[in-house]
Tab-separated table of C-alpha atoms in Angstrom:
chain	number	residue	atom	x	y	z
H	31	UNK	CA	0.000	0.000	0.000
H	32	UNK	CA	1.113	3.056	-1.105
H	33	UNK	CA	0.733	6.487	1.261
H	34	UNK	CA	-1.346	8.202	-1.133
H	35	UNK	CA	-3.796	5.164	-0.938
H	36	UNK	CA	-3.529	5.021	2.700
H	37	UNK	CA	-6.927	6.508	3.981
H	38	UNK	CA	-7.390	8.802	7.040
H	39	UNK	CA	-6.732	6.661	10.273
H	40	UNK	CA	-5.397	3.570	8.522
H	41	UNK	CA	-2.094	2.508	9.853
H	42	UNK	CA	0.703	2.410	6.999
H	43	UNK	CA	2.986	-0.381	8.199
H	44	UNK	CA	6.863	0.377	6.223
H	45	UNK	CA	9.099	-2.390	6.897
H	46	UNK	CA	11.661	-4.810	4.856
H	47	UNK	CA	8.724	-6.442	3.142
H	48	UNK	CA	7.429	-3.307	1.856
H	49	UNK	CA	10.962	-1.911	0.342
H	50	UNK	CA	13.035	-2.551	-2.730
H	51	UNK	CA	16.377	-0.885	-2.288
H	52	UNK	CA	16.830	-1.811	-6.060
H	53	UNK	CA	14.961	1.236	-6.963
H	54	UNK	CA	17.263	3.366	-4.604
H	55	UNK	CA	19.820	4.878	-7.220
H	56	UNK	CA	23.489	3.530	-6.419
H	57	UNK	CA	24.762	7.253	-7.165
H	58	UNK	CA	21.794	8.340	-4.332
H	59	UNK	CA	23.339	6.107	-1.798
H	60	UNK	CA	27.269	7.070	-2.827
H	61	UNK	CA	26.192	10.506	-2.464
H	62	UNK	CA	25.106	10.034	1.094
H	63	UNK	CA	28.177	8.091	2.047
H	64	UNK	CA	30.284	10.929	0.864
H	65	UNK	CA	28.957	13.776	3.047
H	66	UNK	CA	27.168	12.488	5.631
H	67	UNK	CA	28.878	10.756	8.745
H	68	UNK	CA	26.008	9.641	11.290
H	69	UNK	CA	26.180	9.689	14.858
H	70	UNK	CA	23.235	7.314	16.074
H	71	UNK	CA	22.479	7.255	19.450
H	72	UNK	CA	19.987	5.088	21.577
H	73	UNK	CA	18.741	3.316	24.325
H	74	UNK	CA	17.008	0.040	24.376
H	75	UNK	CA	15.060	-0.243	20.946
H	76	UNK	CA	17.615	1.925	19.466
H	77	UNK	CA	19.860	-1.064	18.565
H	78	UNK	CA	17.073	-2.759	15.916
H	79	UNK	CA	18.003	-0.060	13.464
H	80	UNK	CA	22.001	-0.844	14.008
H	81	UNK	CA	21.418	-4.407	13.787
H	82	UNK	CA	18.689	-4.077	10.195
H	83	UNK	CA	21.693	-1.761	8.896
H	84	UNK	CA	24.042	-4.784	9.715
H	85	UNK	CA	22.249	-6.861	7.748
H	86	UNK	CA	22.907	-4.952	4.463
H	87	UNK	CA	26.648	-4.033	4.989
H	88	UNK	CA	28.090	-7.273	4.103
H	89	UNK	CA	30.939	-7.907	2.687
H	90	UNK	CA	33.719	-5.001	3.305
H	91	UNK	CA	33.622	-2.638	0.696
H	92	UNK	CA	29.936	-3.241	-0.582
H	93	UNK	CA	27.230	-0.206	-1.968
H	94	UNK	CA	25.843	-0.488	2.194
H	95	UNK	CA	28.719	-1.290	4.045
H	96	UNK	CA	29.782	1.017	7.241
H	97	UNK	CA	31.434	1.222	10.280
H	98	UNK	CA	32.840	4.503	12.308
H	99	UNK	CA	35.684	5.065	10.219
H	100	UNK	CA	34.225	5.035	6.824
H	101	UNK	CA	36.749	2.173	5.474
H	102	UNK	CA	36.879	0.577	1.866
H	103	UNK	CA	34.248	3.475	0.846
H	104	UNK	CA	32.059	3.140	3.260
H	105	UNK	CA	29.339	5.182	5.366
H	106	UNK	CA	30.240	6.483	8.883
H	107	UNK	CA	28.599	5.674	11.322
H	108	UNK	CA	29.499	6.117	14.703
H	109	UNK	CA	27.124	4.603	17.592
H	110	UNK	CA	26.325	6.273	20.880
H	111	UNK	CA	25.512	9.597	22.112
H	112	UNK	CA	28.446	12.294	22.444
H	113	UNK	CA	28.800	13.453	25.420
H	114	UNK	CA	27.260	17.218	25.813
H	115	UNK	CA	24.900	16.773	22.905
H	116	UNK	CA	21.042	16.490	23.143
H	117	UNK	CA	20.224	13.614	24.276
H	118	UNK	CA	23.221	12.778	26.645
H	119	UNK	CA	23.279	11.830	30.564
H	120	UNK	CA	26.344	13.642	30.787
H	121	UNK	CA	26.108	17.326	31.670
């Protein structure tokens, strides 16, 4: 179901089953992994998007591999919340 054929009050459920990543442009994707680096914070729940991205990433070097360093052309993404930024228990 598409959102303009959702109607008012019905719940639009978006998860792997609903997504094709093979309509996502590669040079879309390479863009993004050339200039954005992600900080991802979280607590509890948080992890499930970590782990889906995870699941994508394999091997080294691949169109959705990351890790916090950006390696072999990758995206960065660093986990956790810096300390002093929104968000943080830190003061």
């Amino acid at each position: 179901m598409s959102v303009a054929a959702a109607s008012p009050g019905t719940a639009i459920v978006a998860d792997h089953t609903t997504t094709d990543l093979s309509l996502v442009p590669e040079t879309w994707i390479e863009t993004a992994k050339d200039g954005l680096q992600v900080a991802y914070g979280y607590f509890s729940h948080g992890s499930q998007v970590i782990t889906g991205m995870r699941t994508l990433r394999e091997p080294p070097g691949s169109l959705y591999w990351f890790d916090a360093t950006g390696s072999q052309d990758g995206l960065v993404v660093k986990e956790g919340i810096p300390a002093g930024s929104f968000g943080s228990l830190e003061t």
